[in-house]
Amino acid sequence: MKERPLISAEQQVAHLAERGVRFDIMSPEDAIEFLRDKNFFFKVKAFAKCFSKYRDPASENYGRYVNLDFAYLAELTRLDHHLREHILSMTLDIEHYMKVHLNRTMMDDGADGKDVLNLLSAHERARKERLLEERFDPNGSKAAIEKMKAIANRLDGVDSNEQVALCLEMLHIAEDQTLGIDPEHLERSISYLGDSNYTRDLANKYGRRENMYVWNYLELVSFGGIIALYKFYFYDLRRGHSKEAESVKQLLFPVKALRNAAAHNGNVLNTIGQRLQKPVGSIAKAAREELGIDQELVALTKRFPVVHDFTALVLCFDRIVNDADARSEKATGLRTLRERFLEHADYFEKQIELGRGIRMLGEVMRLGADVISSGSL
C-alpha cells in the first residue's frame, strides 16, 4: 500500500475549498488555526457527510458540496463535544442509581452475595457460548487449527522473543475464529484493574473470584458489567417483579451504545442521515405520548441512531434516577444544552434531515428537562 503522508492544515483547507466548502463565515486563516490547534481534519471532515453534494455528472460542480461553509462543520464539532459531555454525565448518574437499585433490592431479598455472582457468571458464560455456537464457522476453523498447529511446531528451538510473537499470532487466529466473543469476559476484565493506581488495591483484595461478593463486583465492573448484572437479576432471577427495572428494559442497550461512543470521544451527531437497523418501537411511542413530541419529529427515532439513542438516554435517566438534586442539575443542563444547539440553527436549515435531527434533539432536551424537573414519567 502506498504511504500517504500527513498534509498540513493549509493543504487541508485547500482540499476542502476544492470540494466546494466555502470560508465566508470563518476565514481560511481561522480554519487553518482551528484544524491545527482546536481539532483535526478527519474528525471535522466526518460531518461533511451530513451535507448535500451536486449529483448531476454533467454539472461543472459535480461531487462538490452544496451550500457548505467551514463554519458549519466547526459548529457541529462543538455541538458534538457538548452533547458527549452531557451523555457521559447522565450515564454516570444512571450507572450509579442502577447500582443503588440493585443493592437495595438484593438487601431486601436477603440475597447471598456469592451465590448471585456464581449464577451470573454461569449465565453469562452459557449465553456467550450459545452465541459463539450460533456464529462459529466449522469450515474456517479447520484451516485455523492447521495454522495454529504449524505455529506450535515452530515454538521449540526459538528464543523467548520469538515465542512471544508466535503465541500472539496464535491468539489472533483464535480471536478471529471466536469473533471476539469471550465467555469469561466479566471476570477477565476485572483482573485487568490491578494495573491501575485507582483500582489496584480493590482489585487485588476483591478481584479474584473466590474473594468477590456482589457489592465488590458493583465497584469493580464497567457500565456493561453493571447492565449484565441488572438484566440478569431483574429479568431472569426476579422476572417481572420490578416495575422500575421493566420500564428501562428496552432502553439499556441504546444507552450503553451511546455512552460507549461518547466515552471513546467518537462523533455522534454525524449519524444524522444514517439509517438505524433495529429501532426500539417503545422509544418512539414514549417520545410521542409521554414527552409530547411532534409525530413528524418522533419518526426520526426510528431512523437516526443519535436521535434514537439520546431519546432512550433521557427516558432512562428519568426512570432510574430518583435523586432530586441530580434531576434538577440534569434538567438545567439539558435546557442550557438546547440553547447552545439552537444558537446557530440557521446554519443547518437548508439541510432538511440535519436540520430536523438537530430540532428533534432540541425538543428531547426541552421536554425531557421539563419531565425530569417535574417528576417521573
Short mmCIF file of C-alpha atoms in Angstrom, two decimals:
data_model
loop_
_atom_site.label_atom_id
_atom_site.label_comp_id
_atom_site.label_asym_id
_atom_site.label_seq_id
_atom_site.Cartn_x
_atom_site.Cartn_y
_atom_site.Cartn_z
CA MET A 1 0.00 0.00 0.00
CA LYS A 2 1.37 3.40 -0.96
CA GLU A 3 2.15 5.60 2.05
CA ARG A 4 0.03 8.72 2.46
CA PRO A 5 1.93 11.34 4.47
CA LEU A 6 0.11 13.77 6.72
CA ILE A 7 -0.74 17.01 4.95
CA SER A 8 -0.61 20.45 6.52
CA ALA A 9 -3.63 22.39 7.75
CA GLU A 10 -3.12 24.77 4.83
CA GLN A 11 -3.37 21.83 2.40
CA GLN A 12 -6.42 20.53 4.22
CA VAL A 13 -8.20 23.86 3.82
CA ALA A 14 -7.23 23.96 0.15
CA HIS A 15 -8.61 20.43 -0.29
CA LEU A 16 -11.94 21.43 1.29
CA ALA A 17 -12.12 24.53 -0.93
CA GLU A 18 -11.62 22.32 -4.00
CA ARG A 19 -14.59 20.22 -2.82
CA GLY A 20 -16.81 23.30 -2.67
CA VAL A 21 -16.51 24.20 1.02
CA ARG A 22 -16.77 27.97 1.50
CA PHE A 23 -14.91 30.11 4.02
CA ASP A 24 -17.27 33.09 4.22
CA ILE A 25 -18.21 32.93 7.92
CA MET A 26 -14.90 31.52 9.11
CA SER A 27 -11.91 32.75 7.09
CA PRO A 28 -9.34 30.33 5.63
CA GLU A 29 -6.83 31.62 8.20
CA ASP A 30 -9.21 30.91 11.08
CA ALA A 31 -10.00 27.49 9.62
CA ILE A 32 -6.28 26.67 9.46
CA GLU A 33 -5.90 27.66 13.12
CA PHE A 34 -8.94 25.55 14.02
CA LEU A 35 -7.50 22.47 12.28
CA ARG A 36 -4.08 22.97 13.84
CA ASP A 37 -4.91 23.89 17.43
CA LYS A 38 -8.55 23.05 18.24
CA ASN A 39 -9.43 19.93 16.29
CA PHE A 40 -8.17 17.76 13.44
CA PHE A 41 -9.13 17.20 9.83
CA PHE A 42 -10.53 13.65 9.91
CA LYS A 43 -12.87 14.41 12.82
CA VAL A 44 -14.12 17.66 11.26
CA LYS A 45 -14.45 16.25 7.74
CA ALA A 46 -16.64 13.40 9.11
CA PHE A 47 -19.52 15.88 9.48
CA ALA A 48 -19.44 16.75 5.79
CA LYS A 49 -21.47 13.59 5.09
CA CYS A 50 -24.45 15.43 6.62
CA PHE A 51 -24.43 17.90 3.70
CA SER A 52 -25.59 17.51 0.10
CA LYS A 53 -23.41 17.29 -3.00
CA TYR A 54 -24.08 18.11 -6.61
CA ARG A 55 -25.19 14.82 -8.17
CA ASP A 56 -25.50 15.69 -11.86
CA PRO A 57 -22.43 14.29 -13.70
CA ALA A 58 -22.95 16.92 -16.39
CA SER A 59 -22.57 19.76 -13.88
CA GLU A 60 -19.24 21.52 -13.51
CA ASN A 61 -19.83 21.31 -9.74
CA TYR A 62 -20.36 17.53 -9.77
CA GLY A 63 -19.14 15.99 -6.49
CA ARG A 64 -18.76 19.35 -4.75
CA TYR A 65 -20.71 20.28 -1.62
CA VAL A 66 -23.83 22.41 -1.85
CA ASN A 67 -24.02 25.41 0.48
CA LEU A 68 -21.41 24.20 2.97
CA ASP A 69 -19.35 26.73 4.88
CA PHE A 70 -16.46 25.54 7.04
CA ALA A 71 -18.13 27.28 9.99
CA TYR A 72 -20.96 24.73 9.76
CA LEU A 73 -18.52 21.86 10.23
CA ALA A 74 -16.77 23.64 13.10
CA GLU A 75 -20.12 24.28 14.78
CA LEU A 76 -21.09 20.61 14.53
CA THR A 77 -17.82 19.56 16.19
CA ARG A 78 -18.57 21.95 19.08
CA LEU A 79 -22.17 20.75 19.44
CA ASP A 80 -20.95 17.16 19.33
CA HIS A 81 -18.49 17.90 22.15
CA HIS A 82 -21.17 19.45 24.35
CA LEU A 83 -23.56 16.60 23.64
CA ARG A 84 -20.95 13.96 24.55
CA GLU A 85 -20.26 15.73 27.85
CA HIS A 86 -23.95 15.57 28.77
CA ILE A 87 -24.23 11.95 27.65
CA LEU A 88 -21.36 10.93 29.94
CA SER A 89 -22.72 12.95 32.86
CA MET A 90 -26.19 11.44 32.53
CA THR A 91 -24.91 7.88 32.12
CA LEU A 92 -22.74 8.21 35.23
CA ASP A 93 -25.89 9.01 37.20
CA ILE A 94 -27.79 6.16 35.53
CA GLU A 95 -24.98 3.74 36.38
CA HIS A 96 -24.88 4.90 40.00
CA TYR A 97 -28.62 4.55 40.55
CA MET A 98 -28.70 1.18 38.82
CA LYS A 99 -26.17 0.09 41.45
CA VAL A 100 -28.30 1.61 44.21
CA HIS A 101 -31.40 -0.17 42.88
CA LEU A 102 -29.54 -3.48 42.69
CA ASN A 103 -28.03 -3.12 46.16
CA ARG A 104 -31.33 -2.12 47.77
CA THR A 105 -33.27 -4.94 46.13
CA MET A 106 -30.69 -7.60 46.95
CA MET A 107 -30.61 -6.43 50.58
CA ASP A 108 -34.42 -6.58 50.76
CA ASP A 109 -34.35 -10.05 49.17
CA GLY A 110 -31.68 -11.28 51.56
CA ALA A 111 -29.67 -12.39 48.52
CA ASP A 112 -26.44 -14.30 49.01
CA GLY A 113 -23.58 -12.10 47.77
CA LYS A 114 -21.56 -15.00 46.40
CA ASP A 115 -24.44 -17.06 45.07
CA VAL A 116 -25.68 -14.18 42.89
CA LEU A 117 -22.24 -13.82 41.31
CA ASN A 118 -21.92 -17.56 40.74
CA LEU A 119 -25.28 -17.61 39.00
CA LEU A 120 -24.43 -14.52 36.94
CA SER A 121 -21.08 -15.97 35.90
CA ALA A 122 -22.67 -19.25 34.79
CA HIS A 123 -25.46 -17.38 32.99
CA GLU A 124 -23.08 -15.10 31.07
CA ARG A 125 -20.76 -17.99 30.19
CA ALA A 126 -23.68 -20.07 28.85
CA ARG A 127 -25.12 -17.10 26.95
CA LYS A 128 -21.84 -16.32 25.20
CA GLU A 129 -21.16 -19.98 24.46
CA ARG A 130 -24.55 -20.21 22.77
CA LEU A 131 -23.78 -17.06 20.80
CA LEU A 132 -20.43 -18.49 19.78
CA GLU A 133 -22.00 -21.75 18.64
CA GLU A 134 -24.50 -19.84 16.50
CA ARG A 135 -21.80 -17.81 14.75
CA PHE A 136 -18.99 -20.35 14.63
CA ASP A 137 -17.75 -21.40 11.18
CA PRO A 138 -16.61 -25.07 11.30
CA ASN A 139 -15.04 -24.91 7.85
CA GLY A 140 -12.98 -21.87 8.69
CA SER A 141 -11.91 -23.41 11.99
CA LYS A 142 -10.22 -26.38 10.28
CA ALA A 143 -7.82 -24.09 8.43
CA ALA A 144 -7.24 -22.04 11.58
CA ILE A 145 -6.40 -25.15 13.60
CA GLU A 146 -3.87 -26.24 10.99
CA LYS A 147 -2.26 -22.81 11.12
CA MET A 148 -2.00 -22.93 14.91
CA LYS A 149 -0.52 -26.43 14.79
CA ALA A 150 2.12 -25.23 12.36
CA ILE A 151 2.93 -22.27 14.61
CA ALA A 152 3.10 -24.53 17.70
CA ASN A 153 5.62 -26.75 15.94
CA ARG A 154 7.87 -23.74 15.50
CA LEU A 155 7.96 -22.88 19.22
CA ASP A 156 10.79 -25.29 20.02
CA GLY A 157 14.26 -24.00 19.39
CA VAL A 158 13.46 -20.28 19.19
CA ASP A 159 14.28 -17.56 21.70
CA SER A 160 11.73 -16.11 24.12
CA ASN A 161 11.01 -13.04 21.96
CA GLU A 162 10.11 -15.26 19.02
CA GLN A 163 8.00 -17.49 21.27
CA VAL A 164 6.00 -14.45 22.41
CA ALA A 165 5.47 -13.39 18.80
CA LEU A 166 4.29 -16.88 17.81
CA CYS A 167 1.93 -17.11 20.79
CA LEU A 168 0.44 -13.74 19.89
CA GLU A 169 -0.04 -14.95 16.32
CA MET A 170 -1.98 -17.99 17.61
CA LEU A 171 -4.02 -15.73 19.87
CA HIS A 172 -5.04 -13.52 16.95
CA ILE A 173 -6.09 -16.56 14.94
CA ALA A 174 -8.16 -17.86 17.86
CA GLU A 175 -9.79 -14.44 18.38
CA ASP A 176 -10.70 -14.27 14.71
CA GLN A 177 -12.36 -17.68 14.93
CA THR A 178 -14.31 -16.81 18.08
CA LEU A 179 -15.32 -13.38 16.68
CA GLY A 180 -14.06 -11.71 19.85
CA ILE A 181 -16.70 -13.47 21.97
CA ASP A 182 -15.17 -14.25 25.36
CA PRO A 183 -17.30 -16.32 27.78
CA GLU A 184 -15.00 -15.22 30.61
CA HIS A 185 -15.10 -11.52 29.74
CA LEU A 186 -16.60 -10.25 33.01
CA GLU A 187 -14.06 -11.97 35.24
CA ARG A 188 -11.15 -11.28 32.90
CA SER A 189 -11.96 -7.55 32.67
CA ILE A 190 -11.85 -7.25 36.47
CA SER A 191 -8.43 -8.89 36.62
CA TYR A 192 -7.01 -6.10 34.41
CA LEU A 193 -7.91 -3.48 37.04
CA GLY A 194 -4.89 -4.49 39.11
CA ASP A 195 -2.73 -2.41 36.76
CA SER A 196 -4.39 0.91 37.69
CA ASN A 197 -3.40 3.13 40.60
CA TYR A 198 -7.09 3.85 41.18
CA THR A 199 -8.34 0.28 41.33
CA ARG A 200 -5.25 -1.77 42.21
CA ASP A 201 -5.91 -2.17 45.94
CA LEU A 202 -9.58 -3.00 45.44
CA ALA A 203 -8.85 -5.38 42.56
CA ASN A 204 -6.04 -7.16 44.40
CA LYS A 205 -8.16 -7.62 47.51
CA TYR A 206 -11.52 -8.48 45.99
CA GLY A 207 -10.94 -9.02 42.27
CA ARG A 208 -10.40 -12.77 42.46
CA ARG A 209 -13.46 -14.88 42.02
CA GLU A 210 -13.08 -16.65 45.37
CA ASN A 211 -12.82 -13.33 47.26
CA MET A 212 -15.55 -11.42 45.47
CA TYR A 213 -19.04 -10.61 46.68
CA VAL A 214 -21.68 -8.87 44.66
CA TRP A 215 -21.01 -5.49 46.34
CA ASN A 216 -17.34 -5.78 45.32
CA TYR A 217 -18.48 -6.55 41.78
CA LEU A 218 -20.60 -3.39 41.76
CA GLU A 219 -17.50 -1.30 42.50
CA LEU A 220 -15.19 -3.02 40.04
CA VAL A 221 -17.02 -3.68 36.80
CA SER A 222 -17.65 -1.37 33.87
CA PHE A 223 -21.03 0.01 32.82
CA GLY A 224 -21.51 -3.07 30.64
CA GLY A 225 -20.89 -5.31 33.64
CA ILE A 226 -23.46 -3.40 35.69
CA ILE A 227 -26.01 -3.80 32.89
CA ALA A 228 -25.25 -7.54 32.71
CA LEU A 229 -25.99 -7.97 36.45
CA TYR A 230 -29.03 -5.66 36.32
CA LYS A 231 -30.58 -7.57 33.43
CA PHE A 232 -29.78 -10.96 34.96
CA TYR A 233 -31.10 -10.12 38.42
CA PHE A 234 -34.29 -8.34 37.37
CA TYR A 235 -35.15 -10.06 34.09
CA ASP A 236 -34.07 -13.62 34.89
CA LEU A 237 -33.97 -14.16 38.66
CA ARG A 238 -36.79 -11.77 39.60
CA ARG A 239 -38.67 -11.70 36.32
CA GLY A 240 -41.44 -9.07 36.29
CA HIS A 241 -41.09 -8.18 39.98
CA SER A 242 -39.72 -4.65 39.47
CA LYS A 243 -41.68 -2.02 37.56
CA GLU A 244 -38.65 0.26 37.66
CA ALA A 245 -36.42 -2.33 36.01
CA GLU A 246 -39.09 -3.31 33.48
CA SER A 247 -39.51 0.34 32.47
CA VAL A 248 -35.89 0.54 31.21
CA LYS A 249 -35.60 -2.98 29.78
CA GLN A 250 -35.52 -1.84 26.15
CA LEU A 251 -33.55 1.33 26.86
CA LEU A 252 -30.36 -0.14 28.32
CA PHE A 253 -28.73 -1.31 25.08
CA PRO A 254 -29.12 2.01 23.18
CA VAL A 255 -27.97 3.90 26.30
CA LYS A 256 -24.88 1.69 26.51
CA ALA A 257 -24.14 2.13 22.80
CA LEU A 258 -24.38 5.93 23.05
CA ARG A 259 -22.33 6.04 26.25
CA ASN A 260 -19.56 3.95 24.68
CA ALA A 261 -19.40 6.20 21.63
CA ALA A 262 -19.15 9.28 23.86
CA ALA A 263 -16.60 7.68 26.20
CA HIS A 264 -14.33 6.91 23.25
CA ASN A 265 -14.66 10.52 22.08
CA GLY A 266 -16.21 9.47 18.80
CA ASN A 267 -18.53 11.71 16.81
CA VAL A 268 -22.22 11.03 17.39
CA LEU A 269 -24.03 13.81 15.50
CA ASN A 270 -22.68 12.63 12.17
CA THR A 271 -25.07 9.66 12.39
CA ILE A 272 -27.88 12.06 11.48
CA GLY A 273 -28.83 10.91 7.99
CA GLN A 274 -27.81 7.30 8.56
CA ARG A 275 -30.42 4.57 8.81
CA LEU A 276 -30.91 2.73 12.10
CA GLN A 277 -31.03 -1.05 11.68
CA LYS A 278 -33.13 -2.13 14.67
CA PRO A 279 -35.02 0.75 16.30
CA VAL A 280 -36.88 0.14 19.56
CA GLY A 281 -40.53 0.96 18.92
CA SER A 282 -41.29 1.83 22.53
CA ILE A 283 -38.83 4.74 22.34
CA ALA A 284 -40.85 6.44 19.60
CA LYS A 285 -44.06 5.74 21.50
CA ALA A 286 -42.71 7.29 24.72
CA ALA A 287 -41.35 10.31 22.84
CA ARG A 288 -44.79 10.90 21.33
CA GLU A 289 -47.11 10.01 24.19
CA GLU A 290 -45.06 10.87 27.27
CA LEU A 291 -42.71 13.63 26.16
CA GLY A 292 -45.28 15.08 23.77
CA ILE A 293 -43.01 15.44 20.76
CA ASP A 294 -44.48 16.10 17.33
CA GLN A 295 -45.30 12.94 15.34
CA GLU A 296 -43.18 14.02 12.36
CA LEU A 297 -40.08 14.51 14.50
CA VAL A 298 -40.73 11.34 16.50
CA ALA A 299 -40.34 9.36 13.27
CA LEU A 300 -36.63 10.25 13.39
CA THR A 301 -36.17 7.97 16.41
CA LYS A 302 -36.70 5.08 14.02
CA ARG A 303 -34.16 6.40 11.52
CA PHE A 304 -31.20 8.24 13.05
CA PRO A 305 -29.00 6.46 15.64
CA VAL A 306 -28.15 9.53 17.75
CA VAL A 307 -31.79 10.69 17.90
CA HIS A 308 -32.97 7.18 18.84
CA ASP A 309 -30.27 6.63 21.49
CA PHE A 310 -30.37 10.12 23.02
CA THR A 311 -34.13 9.86 23.44
CA ALA A 312 -33.58 6.50 25.15
CA LEU A 313 -30.97 8.12 27.42
CA VAL A 314 -33.33 10.88 28.61
CA LEU A 315 -36.14 8.37 29.20
CA CYS A 316 -33.81 6.00 31.05
CA PHE A 317 -32.45 8.80 33.25
CA ASP A 318 -35.97 9.82 34.22
CA ARG A 319 -36.97 6.25 35.10
CA ILE A 320 -33.82 5.29 37.03
CA VAL A 321 -32.52 8.42 38.77
CA ASN A 322 -34.74 9.49 41.68
CA ASP A 323 -32.45 11.92 43.49
CA ALA A 324 -33.93 15.45 43.40
CA ASP A 325 -30.57 17.25 43.21
CA ALA A 326 -29.32 15.05 40.36
CA ARG A 327 -32.57 15.52 38.46
CA SER A 328 -32.55 19.30 38.92
CA GLU A 329 -28.93 19.52 37.79
CA LYS A 330 -29.52 17.48 34.64
CA ALA A 331 -32.73 19.33 33.78
CA THR A 332 -30.83 22.62 33.96
CA GLY A 333 -28.03 21.13 31.89
CA LEU A 334 -30.42 19.94 29.19
CA ARG A 335 -32.01 23.39 28.92
CA THR A 336 -28.58 25.01 28.60
CA LEU A 337 -27.56 22.42 26.02
CA ARG A 338 -30.69 23.11 23.98
CA GLU A 339 -29.94 26.84 23.93
CA ARG A 340 -26.45 26.06 22.67
CA PHE A 341 -27.84 23.73 19.99
CA LEU A 342 -30.18 26.42 18.69
CA GLU A 343 -27.60 29.22 18.76
CA HIS A 344 -26.66 28.73 15.10
CA ALA A 345 -29.61 26.61 13.94
CA ASP A 346 -29.78 28.72 10.77
CA TYR A 347 -26.54 27.05 9.61
CA PHE A 348 -28.44 23.82 9.01
CA GLU A 349 -31.87 24.96 7.84
CA LYS A 350 -31.15 24.19 4.16
CA GLN A 351 -30.15 20.61 5.01
CA ILE A 352 -33.55 19.08 5.68
CA GLU A 353 -32.51 15.92 7.53
CA LEU A 354 -29.73 17.58 9.52
CA GLY A 355 -31.99 20.47 10.49
CA ARG A 356 -34.77 18.13 11.57
CA GLY A 357 -32.35 15.97 13.53
CA ILE A 358 -30.99 18.99 15.42
CA ARG A 359 -34.54 20.20 16.05
CA MET A 360 -35.63 16.79 17.37
CA LEU A 361 -32.67 16.61 19.74
CA GLY A 362 -33.56 20.10 20.94
CA GLU A 363 -37.14 19.00 21.62
CA VAL A 364 -35.94 15.96 23.57
CA MET A 365 -33.73 18.28 25.62
CA ARG A 366 -36.53 20.79 26.26
CA LEU A 367 -39.37 18.40 27.03
CA GLY A 368 -37.10 15.89 28.75
CA ALA A 369 -35.87 18.66 31.06
CA ASP A 370 -39.48 19.56 31.89
CA VAL A 371 -40.35 15.97 32.75
CA ILE A 372 -37.16 15.38 34.74
CA SER A 373 -37.57 18.57 36.76
CA SER A 374 -41.27 18.00 37.48
CA GLY A 375 -41.12 14.34 38.49
CA SER A 376 -41.05 10.99 36.78
CA LEU A 377 -42.92 9.67 33.80
#
